[in-house]
Tab-separated table of C-alpha atoms in Angstrom:
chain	number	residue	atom	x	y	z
A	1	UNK	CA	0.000	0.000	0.000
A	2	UNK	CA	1.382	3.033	-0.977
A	3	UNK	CA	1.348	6.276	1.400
A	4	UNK	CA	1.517	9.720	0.582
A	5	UNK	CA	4.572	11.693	2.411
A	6	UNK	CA	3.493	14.700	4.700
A	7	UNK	CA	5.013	18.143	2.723
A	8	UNK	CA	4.980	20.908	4.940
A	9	UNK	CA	3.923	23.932	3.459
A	10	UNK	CA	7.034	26.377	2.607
A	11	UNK	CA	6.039	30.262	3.368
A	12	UNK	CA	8.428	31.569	0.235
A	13	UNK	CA	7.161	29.284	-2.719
A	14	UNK	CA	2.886	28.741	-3.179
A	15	UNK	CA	2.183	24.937	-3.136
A	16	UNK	CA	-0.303	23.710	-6.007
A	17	UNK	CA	-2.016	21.527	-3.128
A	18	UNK	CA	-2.551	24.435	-1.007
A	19	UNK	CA	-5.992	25.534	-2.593
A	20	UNK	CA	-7.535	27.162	0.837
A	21	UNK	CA	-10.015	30.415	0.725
A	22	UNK	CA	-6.963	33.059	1.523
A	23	UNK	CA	-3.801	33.302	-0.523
A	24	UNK	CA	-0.811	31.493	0.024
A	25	UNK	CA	1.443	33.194	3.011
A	26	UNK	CA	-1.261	36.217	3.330
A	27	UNK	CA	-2.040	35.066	7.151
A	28	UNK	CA	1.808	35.039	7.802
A	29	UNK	CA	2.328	38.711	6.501
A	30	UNK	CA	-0.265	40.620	7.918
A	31	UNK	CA	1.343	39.498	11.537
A	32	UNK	CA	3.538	42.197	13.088
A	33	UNK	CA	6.551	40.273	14.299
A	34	UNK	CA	8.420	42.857	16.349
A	35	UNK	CA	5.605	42.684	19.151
A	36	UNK	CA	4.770	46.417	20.898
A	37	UNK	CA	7.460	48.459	21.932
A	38	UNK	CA	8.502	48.845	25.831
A	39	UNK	CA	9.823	51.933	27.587
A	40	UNK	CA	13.143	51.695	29.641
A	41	UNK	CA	15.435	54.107	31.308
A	42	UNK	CA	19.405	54.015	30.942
A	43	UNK	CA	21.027	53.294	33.646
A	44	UNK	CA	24.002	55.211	33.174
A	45	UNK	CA	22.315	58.732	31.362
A	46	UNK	CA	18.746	58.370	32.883
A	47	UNK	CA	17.495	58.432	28.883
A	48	UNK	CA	14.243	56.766	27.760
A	49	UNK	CA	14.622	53.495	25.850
A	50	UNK	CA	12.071	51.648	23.537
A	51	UNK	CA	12.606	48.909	22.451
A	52	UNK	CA	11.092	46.209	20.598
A	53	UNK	CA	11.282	41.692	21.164
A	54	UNK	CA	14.625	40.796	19.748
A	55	UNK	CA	16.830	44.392	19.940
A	56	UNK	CA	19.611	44.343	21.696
A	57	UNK	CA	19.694	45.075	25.234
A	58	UNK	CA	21.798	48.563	25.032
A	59	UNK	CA	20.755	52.637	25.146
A	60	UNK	CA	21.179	54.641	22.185
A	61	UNK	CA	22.441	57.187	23.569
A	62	UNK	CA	25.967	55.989	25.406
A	63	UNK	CA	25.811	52.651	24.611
A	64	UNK	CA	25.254	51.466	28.314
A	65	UNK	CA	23.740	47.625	28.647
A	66	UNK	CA	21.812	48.274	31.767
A	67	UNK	CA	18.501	49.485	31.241
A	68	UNK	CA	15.157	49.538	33.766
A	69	UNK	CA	11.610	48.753	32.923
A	70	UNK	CA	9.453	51.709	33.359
A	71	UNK	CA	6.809	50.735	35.804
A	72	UNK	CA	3.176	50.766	34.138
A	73	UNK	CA	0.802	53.582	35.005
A	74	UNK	CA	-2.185	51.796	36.312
């Protein structure tokens, strides 16, 4: 008996078995990756800081890698 082989779906290249409602890769795009930004204050200058998931941890304005989450305003 002969079985068919799972494909995943690739997000680059449209599949001809991939015949859904939406287009191919349209729900992937319209997601915003880089999540909200967050406020933080430099450790070193007392500056305010946003940034977003995936920067890197560092003020830029001296370059100092400690930086504190603002507290929220409730």
């Amino acid at each position: 008996m002969s079985r068919e082989v799972y494909a995943p779906p690739t997000l680059g290249t449209p599949s001809a078995t991939n015949t859904g409602g939406a287009a191919s890769g349209s729900l992937y795009t319209s997601i915003d990756q880089a999540g909200p930004l967050t406020q933080y204050l430099c450790g070193e200058c007392n500056a305010k800081v946003q940034l977003k998931k995936g920067d890197p941890i560092r003020c830029k304005e001296c370059g100092h890698r400690v930086l504190y989450k603002e507290r929220t305003k409730r």
